[in-house]
GROMACS .gro file of N, CA and C in nm:
model
  378
    1GLN      N    1   9.125   7.908   9.699
    1GLN     CA    2   9.156   8.038   9.759
    1GLN      C    3   9.157   8.148   9.656
    2VAL      N    4   9.101   8.260   9.694
    2VAL     CA    5   9.089   8.377   9.604
    2VAL      C    6   9.167   8.492   9.668
    3GLN      N    7   9.247   8.561   9.586
    3GLN     CA    8   9.316   8.682   9.628
    3GLN      C    9   9.260   8.795   9.551
    4LEU      N   10   9.228   8.899   9.623
    4LEU     CA   11   9.185   9.022   9.567
    4LEU      C   12   9.280   9.138   9.593
    5VAL      N   13   9.311   9.216   9.486
    5VAL     CA   14   9.397   9.329   9.499
    5VAL      C   15   9.330   9.453   9.442
    6GLU      N   16   9.309   9.546   9.526
    6GLU     CA   17   9.246   9.680   9.481
    6GLU      C   18   9.353   9.782   9.444
    7SER      N   19   9.309   9.868   9.357
    7SER     CA   20   9.398   9.975   9.316
    7SER      C   21   9.307  10.092   9.266
    8GLY      N   22   9.366  10.211   9.258
    8GLY     CA   23   9.292  10.327   9.206
    8GLY      C   24   9.249  10.430   9.297
    9GLY      N   25   9.279  10.407   9.431
    9GLY     CA   26   9.240  10.507   9.527
    9GLY      C   27   9.336  10.628   9.519
   10GLY      N   28   9.299  10.729   9.597
   10GLY     CA   29   9.382  10.855   9.595
   10GLY      C   30   9.313  10.968   9.654
   11LEU      N   31   9.369  11.083   9.625
   11LEU     CA   32   9.318  11.217   9.684
   11LEU      C   33   9.255  11.286   9.563
   12VAL      N   34   9.126  11.334   9.589
   12VAL     CA   35   9.057  11.405   9.482
   12VAL      C   36   8.973  11.510   9.551
   13GLN      N   37   8.941  11.619   9.479
   13GLN     CA   38   8.862  11.726   9.523
   13GLN      C   39   8.718  11.694   9.513
   14THR      N   40   8.631  11.769   9.594
   14THR     CA   41   8.490  11.748   9.590
   14THR      C   42   8.442  11.767   9.438
   15GLY      N   43   8.362  11.671   9.401
   15GLY     CA   44   8.309  11.679   9.260
   15GLY      C   45   8.389  11.594   9.159
   16GLY      N   46   8.508  11.550   9.204
   16GLY     CA   47   8.594  11.478   9.114
   16GLY      C   48   8.554  11.329   9.100
   17SER      N   49   8.637  11.258   9.032
   17SER     CA   50   8.609  11.116   8.995
   17SER      C   51   8.725  11.037   9.016
   18LEU      N   52   8.701  10.909   9.055
   18LEU     CA   53   8.809  10.810   9.064
   18LEU      C   54   8.749  10.672   9.016
   19ARG      N   55   8.831  10.591   8.964
   19ARG     CA   56   8.789  10.449   8.931
   19ARG      C   57   8.876  10.352   9.003
   20LEU      N   58   8.808  10.275   9.086
   20LEU     CA   59   8.874  10.168   9.160
   20LEU      C   60   8.868  10.037   9.083
   21SER      N   61   8.974   9.960   9.092
   21SER     CA   62   8.979   9.830   9.033
   21SER      C   63   9.007   9.725   9.132
   22CYS      N   64   8.962   9.608   9.113
   22CYS     CA   65   8.987   9.491   9.202
   22CYS      C   66   9.022   9.372   9.115
   23ALA      N   67   9.140   9.330   9.114
   23ALA     CA   68   9.185   9.215   9.036
   23ALA      C   69   9.170   9.086   9.123
   24ALA      N   70   9.112   8.989   9.069
   24ALA     CA   71   9.088   8.862   9.146
   24ALA      C   72   9.172   8.749   9.081
   25SER      N   73   9.229   8.657   9.172
   25SER     CA   74   9.292   8.541   9.111
   25SER      C   75   9.189   8.431   9.104
   26GLY      N   76   9.225   8.324   9.028
   26GLY     CA   77   9.140   8.208   9.025
   26GLY      C   78   9.061   8.206   8.895
   27ARG      N   79   9.017   8.090   8.856
   27ARG     CA   80   8.942   8.073   8.732
   27ARG      C   81   8.800   8.073   8.742
   28THR      N   82   8.753   8.089   8.861
   28THR     CA   83   8.602   8.082   8.879
   28THR      C   84   8.544   8.216   8.915
   29PHE      N   85   8.617   8.319   8.879
   29PHE     CA   86   8.576   8.457   8.906
   29PHE      C   87   8.432   8.483   8.864
   30SER      N   88   8.402   8.434   8.740
   30SER     CA   89   8.269   8.467   8.687
   30SER      C   90   8.152   8.406   8.763
   31TRP      N   91   8.178   8.312   8.853
   31TRP     CA   92   8.072   8.254   8.936
   31TRP      C   93   8.031   8.342   9.052
   32TYR      N   94   8.121   8.438   9.091
   32TYR     CA   95   8.108   8.508   9.215
   32TYR      C   96   8.024   8.638   9.205
   33ALA      N   97   7.949   8.658   9.311
   33ALA     CA   98   7.904   8.791   9.335
   33ALA      C   99   8.020   8.873   9.397
   34MET      N  100   8.032   8.993   9.356
   34MET     CA  101   8.138   9.083   9.401
   34MET      C  102   8.079   9.204   9.470
   35GLY      N  103   8.146   9.255   9.567
   35GLY     CA  104   8.100   9.374   9.636
   35GLY      C  105   8.206   9.471   9.671
   36TRP      N  106   8.168   9.603   9.679
   36TRP     CA  107   8.254   9.697   9.733
   36TRP      C  108   8.196   9.752   9.860
   37PHE      N  109   8.283   9.759   9.960
   37PHE     CA  110   8.248   9.816  10.086
   37PHE      C  111   8.344   9.934  10.121
   38ARG      N  112   8.309  10.006  10.221
   38ARG     CA  113   8.402  10.118  10.263
   38ARG      C  114   8.387  10.131  10.414
   39GLN      N  115   8.503  10.175  10.468
   39GLN     CA  116   8.501  10.202  10.614
   39GLN      C  117   8.578  10.325  10.651
   40ALA      N  118   8.504  10.420  10.708
   40ALA     CA  119   8.565  10.542  10.751
   40ALA      C  120   8.611  10.532  10.893
   41PRO      N  121   8.698  10.613  10.940
   41PRO     CA  122   8.750  10.602  11.078
   41PRO      C  123   8.638  10.613  11.180
   42GLY      N  124   8.638  10.516  11.276
   42GLY     CA  125   8.540  10.516  11.378
   42GLY      C  126   8.401  10.471  11.334
   43LYS      N  127   8.392  10.422  11.213
   43LYS     CA  128   8.258  10.374  11.165
   43LYS      C  129   8.272  10.228  11.125
   44GLU      N  130   8.154  10.167  11.112
   44GLU     CA  131   8.144  10.027  11.070
   44GLU      C  132   8.164  10.020  10.915
   45ARG      N  133   8.208   9.902  10.875
   45ARG     CA  134   8.220   9.882  10.732
   45ARG      C  135   8.083   9.875  10.672
   46GLU      N  136   8.062   9.949  10.557
   46GLU     CA  137   7.925   9.955  10.498
   46GLU      C  138   7.931   9.921  10.353
   47PHE      N  139   7.820   9.864  10.309
   47PHE     CA  140   7.803   9.826  10.170
   47PHE      C  141   7.796   9.942  10.081
   48VAL      N  142   7.863   9.940   9.962
   48VAL     CA  143   7.863  10.050   9.870
   48VAL      C  144   7.793  10.007   9.747
   49ALA      N  145   7.835   9.892   9.689
   49ALA     CA  146   7.781   9.843   9.557
   49ALA      C  147   7.815   9.700   9.544
   50GLY      N  148   7.731   9.636   9.470
   50GLY     CA  149   7.756   9.488   9.443
   50GLY      C  150   7.707   9.447   9.304
   51ILE      N  151   7.766   9.341   9.255
   51ILE     CA  152   7.733   9.297   9.122
   51ILE      C  153   7.724   9.142   9.129
   52SER      N  154   7.618   9.091   9.071
   52SER     CA  155   7.597   8.942   9.069
   52SER      C  156   7.674   8.878   8.954
   53TRP      N  157   7.673   8.750   8.954
   53TRP     CA  158   7.748   8.673   8.850
   53TRP      C  159   7.684   8.704   8.711
   54ARG      N  160   7.557   8.746   8.712
   54ARG     CA  161   7.488   8.782   8.588
   54ARG      C  162   7.501   8.932   8.561
   55SER      N  163   7.579   9.001   8.644
   55SER     CA  164   7.599   9.142   8.626
   55SER      C  165   7.478   9.230   8.664
   56SER      N  166   7.391   9.181   8.751
   56SER     CA  167   7.287   9.256   8.809
   56SER      C  168   7.359   9.343   8.921
   57THR      N  169   7.323   9.472   8.928
   57THR     CA  170   7.389   9.562   9.021
   57THR      C  171   7.302   9.618   9.127
   58TYR      N  172   7.364   9.650   9.235
   58TYR     CA  173   7.294   9.703   9.356
   58TYR      C  174   7.382   9.803   9.422
   59TYR      N  175   7.311   9.911   9.467
   59TYR     CA  176   7.385  10.022   9.530
   59TYR      C  177   7.330  10.068   9.653
   60ALA      N  178   7.417  10.118   9.746
   60ALA     CA  179   7.360  10.188   9.861
   60ALA      C  180   7.295  10.318   9.818
   61GLU      N  181   7.197  10.360   9.894
   61GLU     CA  182   7.125  10.480   9.857
   61GLU      C  183   7.217  10.606   9.847
   62SER      N  184   7.313  10.602   9.938
   62SER     CA  185   7.402  10.720   9.938
   62SER      C  186   7.491  10.741   9.814
   63VAL      N  187   7.504  10.635   9.735
   63VAL     CA  188   7.588  10.643   9.609
   63VAL      C  189   7.516  10.626   9.487
   64LYS      N  190   7.386  10.598   9.493
   64LYS     CA  191   7.304  10.580   9.370
   64LYS      C  192   7.309  10.703   9.282
   65GLY      N  193   7.326  10.682   9.157
   65GLY     CA  194   7.341  10.791   9.056
   65GLY      C  195   7.477  10.848   9.047
   66ARG      N  196   7.571  10.811   9.133
   66ARG     CA  197   7.705  10.875   9.137
   66ARG      C  198   7.808  10.759   9.105
   67PHE      N  199   7.786  10.635   9.161
   67PHE     CA  200   7.883  10.525   9.149
   67PHE      C  201   7.828  10.424   9.052
   68THR      N  202   7.918  10.361   8.983
   68THR     CA  203   7.883  10.251   8.890
   68THR      C  204   7.974  10.133   8.910
   69ILE      N  205   7.915  10.017   8.944
   69ILE     CA  206   7.998   9.891   8.946
   69ILE      C  207   7.985   9.817   8.817
   70SER      N  208   8.096   9.753   8.778
   70SER     CA  209   8.095   9.673   8.660
   70SER      C  210   8.200   9.563   8.674
   71ARG      N  211   8.191   9.469   8.591
   71ARG     CA  212   8.296   9.359   8.597
   71ARG      C  213   8.330   9.318   8.456
   72ASP      N  214   8.457   9.270   8.450
   72ASP     CA  215   8.507   9.218   8.326
   72ASP      C  216   8.558   9.079   8.356
   73ASN      N  217   8.483   8.973   8.322
   73ASN     CA  218   8.520   8.841   8.360
   73ASN      C  219   8.642   8.787   8.282
   74ALA      N  220   8.666   8.838   8.160
   74ALA     CA  221   8.786   8.805   8.090
   74ALA      C  222   8.912   8.847   8.157
   75LYS      N  223   8.901   8.958   8.235
   75LYS     CA  224   9.012   9.011   8.308
   75LYS      C  225   9.010   8.986   8.459
   76ASN      N  226   8.911   8.910   8.503
   76ASN     CA  227   8.894   8.881   8.640
   76ASN      C  228   8.901   9.011   8.729
   77THR      N  229   8.829   9.105   8.681
   77THR     CA  230   8.841   9.239   8.744
   77THR      C  231   8.696   9.300   8.766
   78VAL      N  232   8.673   9.359   8.876
   78VAL     CA  233   8.552   9.437   8.899
   78VAL      C  234   8.599   9.583   8.927
   79TYR      N  235   8.516   9.668   8.883
   79TYR     CA  236   8.544   9.816   8.889
   79TYR      C  237   8.445   9.894   8.965
   80LEU      N  238   8.481  10.006   9.020
   80LEU     CA  239   8.385  10.098   9.082
   80LEU      C  240   8.420  10.239   9.032
   81GLN      N  241   8.342  10.290   8.939
   81GLN     CA  242   8.359  10.421   8.893
   81GLN      C  243   8.283  10.517   8.987
   82MET      N  244   8.352  10.605   9.039
   82MET     CA  245   8.290  10.699   9.139
   82MET      C  246   8.303  10.846   9.087
   83ASN      N  247   8.183  10.901   9.066
   83ASN     CA  248   8.175  11.044   9.018
   83ASN      C  249   8.111  11.127   9.116
   84SER      N  250   8.120  11.254   9.099
   84SER     CA  251   8.062  11.352   9.192
   84SER      C  252   8.095  11.327   9.340
   85LEU      N  253   8.221  11.304   9.361
   85LEU     CA  254   8.267  11.259   9.498
   85LEU      C  255   8.247  11.374   9.598
   86LYS      N  256   8.217  11.333   9.724
   86LYS     CA  257   8.184  11.422   9.829
   86LYS      C  258   8.283  11.385   9.947
   87PRO      N  259   8.314  11.483  10.035
   87PRO     CA  260   8.396  11.444  10.152
   87PRO      C  261   8.343  11.329  10.230
   88ALA      N  262   8.211  11.308  10.230
   88ALA     CA  263   8.150  11.196  10.308
   88ALA      C  264   8.189  11.064  10.239
   89ASP      N  265   8.239  11.063  10.117
   89ASP     CA  266   8.286  10.943  10.058
   89ASP      C  267   8.424  10.897  10.103
   90THR      N  268   8.489  10.979  10.175
   90THR     CA  269   8.627  10.949  10.226
   90THR      C  270   8.624  10.826  10.315
   91ALA      N  271   8.701  10.724  10.277
   91ALA     CA  272   8.710  10.602  10.353
   91ALA      C  273   8.813  10.507  10.287
   92VAL      N  274   8.834  10.396  10.355
   92VAL     CA  275   8.913  10.290  10.291
   92VAL      C  276   8.810  10.199  10.218
   93TYR      N  277   8.832  10.178  10.096
   93TYR     CA  278   8.744  10.092  10.010
   93TYR      C  279   8.798   9.957   9.994
   94TYR      N  280   8.705   9.859  10.021
   94TYR     CA  281   8.741   9.721  10.006
   94TYR      C  282   8.657   9.651   9.907
   95CYS      N  283   8.728   9.560   9.836
   95CYS     CA  284   8.666   9.465   9.737
   95CYS      C  285   8.641   9.334   9.814
   96ALA      N  286   8.531   9.271   9.779
   96ALA     CA  287   8.500   9.143   9.847
   96ALA      C  288   8.436   9.045   9.751
   97ALA      N  289   8.458   8.920   9.771
   97ALA     CA  290   8.399   8.812   9.687
   97ALA      C  291   8.312   8.716   9.769
   98ASP      N  292   8.204   8.689   9.716
   98ASP     CA  293   8.111   8.584   9.772
   98ASP      C  294   8.128   8.460   9.680
   99SER      N  295   8.200   8.356   9.730
   99SER     CA  296   8.240   8.247   9.641
   99SER      C  297   8.131   8.138   9.631
  100ARG      N  298   8.015   8.160   9.686
  100ARG     CA  299   7.906   8.065   9.668
  100ARG      C  300   7.854   8.080   9.525
  101LYS      N  301   7.864   7.964   9.457
  101LYS     CA  302   7.848   7.957   9.316
  101LYS      C  303   7.706   8.003   9.266
  102TYR      N  304   7.708   8.106   9.170
  102TYR     CA  305   7.586   8.143   9.100
  102TYR      C  306   7.472   8.187   9.201
  103ARG      N  307   7.509   8.254   9.299
  103ARG     CA  308   7.403   8.311   9.395
  103ARG      C  309   7.323   8.409   9.315
  104PRO      N  310   7.185   8.402   9.330
  104PRO     CA  311   7.097   8.488   9.255
  104PRO      C  312   7.089   8.636   9.308
  105VAL      N  313   7.140   8.654   9.435
  105VAL     CA  314   7.128   8.784   9.487
  105VAL      C  315   7.274   8.829   9.537
  106VAL      N  316   7.291   8.958   9.548
  106VAL     CA  317   7.419   9.006   9.593
  106VAL      C  318   7.408   9.041   9.750
  107PRO      N  319   7.490   8.984   9.827
  107PRO     CA  320   7.488   9.013   9.972
  107PRO      C  321   7.525   9.157   9.999
  108THR      N  322   7.464   9.216  10.094
  108THR     CA  323   7.502   9.359  10.135
  108THR      C  324   7.552   9.374  10.273
  109VAL      N  325   7.589   9.257  10.339
  109VAL     CA  326   7.655   9.263  10.475
  109VAL      C  327   7.784   9.197  10.461
  110PRO      N  328   7.888   9.245  10.537
  110PRO     CA  329   8.023   9.189  10.531
  110PRO      C  330   8.035   9.045  10.551
  111HIS      N  331   7.964   8.986  10.651
  111HIS     CA  332   7.984   8.846  10.691
  111HIS      C  333   7.944   8.750  10.580
  112GLU      N  334   7.872   8.796  10.477
  112GLU     CA  335   7.836   8.705  10.374
  112GLU      C  336   7.942   8.685  10.266
  113TYR      N  337   8.042   8.760  10.286
  113TYR     CA  338   8.154   8.755  10.183
  113TYR      C  339   8.277   8.669  10.242
  114ASP      N  340   8.337   8.587  10.152
  114ASP     CA  341   8.441   8.499  10.202
  114ASP      C  342   8.589   8.556  10.186
  115TYR      N  343   8.605   8.642  10.088
  115TYR     CA  344   8.740   8.694  10.058
  115TYR      C  345   8.736   8.844  10.050
  116TRP      N  346   8.846   8.903  10.098
  116TRP     CA  347   8.856   9.050  10.101
  116TRP      C  348   8.993   9.095  10.049
  117GLY      N  349   8.995   9.213   9.992
  117GLY     CA  350   9.117   9.273   9.953
  117GLY      C  351   9.174   9.350  10.067
  118GLN      N  352   9.293   9.406  10.041
  118GLN     CA  353   9.360   9.475  10.154
  118GLN      C  354   9.309   9.624  10.169
  119GLY      N  355   9.235   9.675  10.072
  119GLY     CA  356   9.171   9.807  10.084
  119GLY      C  357   9.261   9.911  10.014
  120THR      N  358   9.187  10.018   9.968
  120THR     CA  359   9.253  10.126   9.908
  120THR      C  360   9.188  10.260   9.960
  121GLN      N  361   9.272  10.353   9.997
  121GLN     CA  362   9.229  10.474  10.054
  121GLN      C  363   9.172  10.572   9.951
  122VAL      N  364   9.059  10.629   9.976
  122VAL     CA  365   8.990  10.735   9.902
  122VAL      C  366   8.970  10.854   9.987
  123THR      N  367   9.024  10.961   9.948
  123THR     CA  368   9.016  11.085  10.028
  123THR      C  369   8.962  11.197   9.939
  124VAL      N  370   8.848  11.251   9.979
  124VAL     CA  371   8.792  11.363   9.907
  124VAL      C  372   8.801  11.486   9.985
  125SER      N  373   8.868  11.592   9.934
  125SER     CA  374   8.892  11.715  10.005
  125SER      C  375   8.776  11.817   9.957
  126SER      N  376   8.752  11.892  10.067
  126SER     CA  377   8.643  11.995  10.042
  126SER      C  378   8.695  12.125   9.989
   0.00000   0.00000   0.00000
């Protein structure tokens, strides 16, 4: 069983920055692909960024060049650095883990992930 706990959300003005963190339990964190998703009111959950066990990174087109995903396996933590934030980035952000060992690709759809955090709210004011 893996537990994921997100932190770092909050209220920020347009153009500002936030860094989200996701702390994972368990000793096999380094095996997992990790993803960040977000869900705005009335919308489906969407892929934002993902990182493979080898630290290959993938991004949604809407956040490329503004968001950066990274991982620290020694701390069992994955990060999402968000810069140049826009009101359209307002959503609840979720961390997710794909526990299939050493997958070569990062899934970009929610049903491919086994474990989810509780979410953290990000609000960008105009």
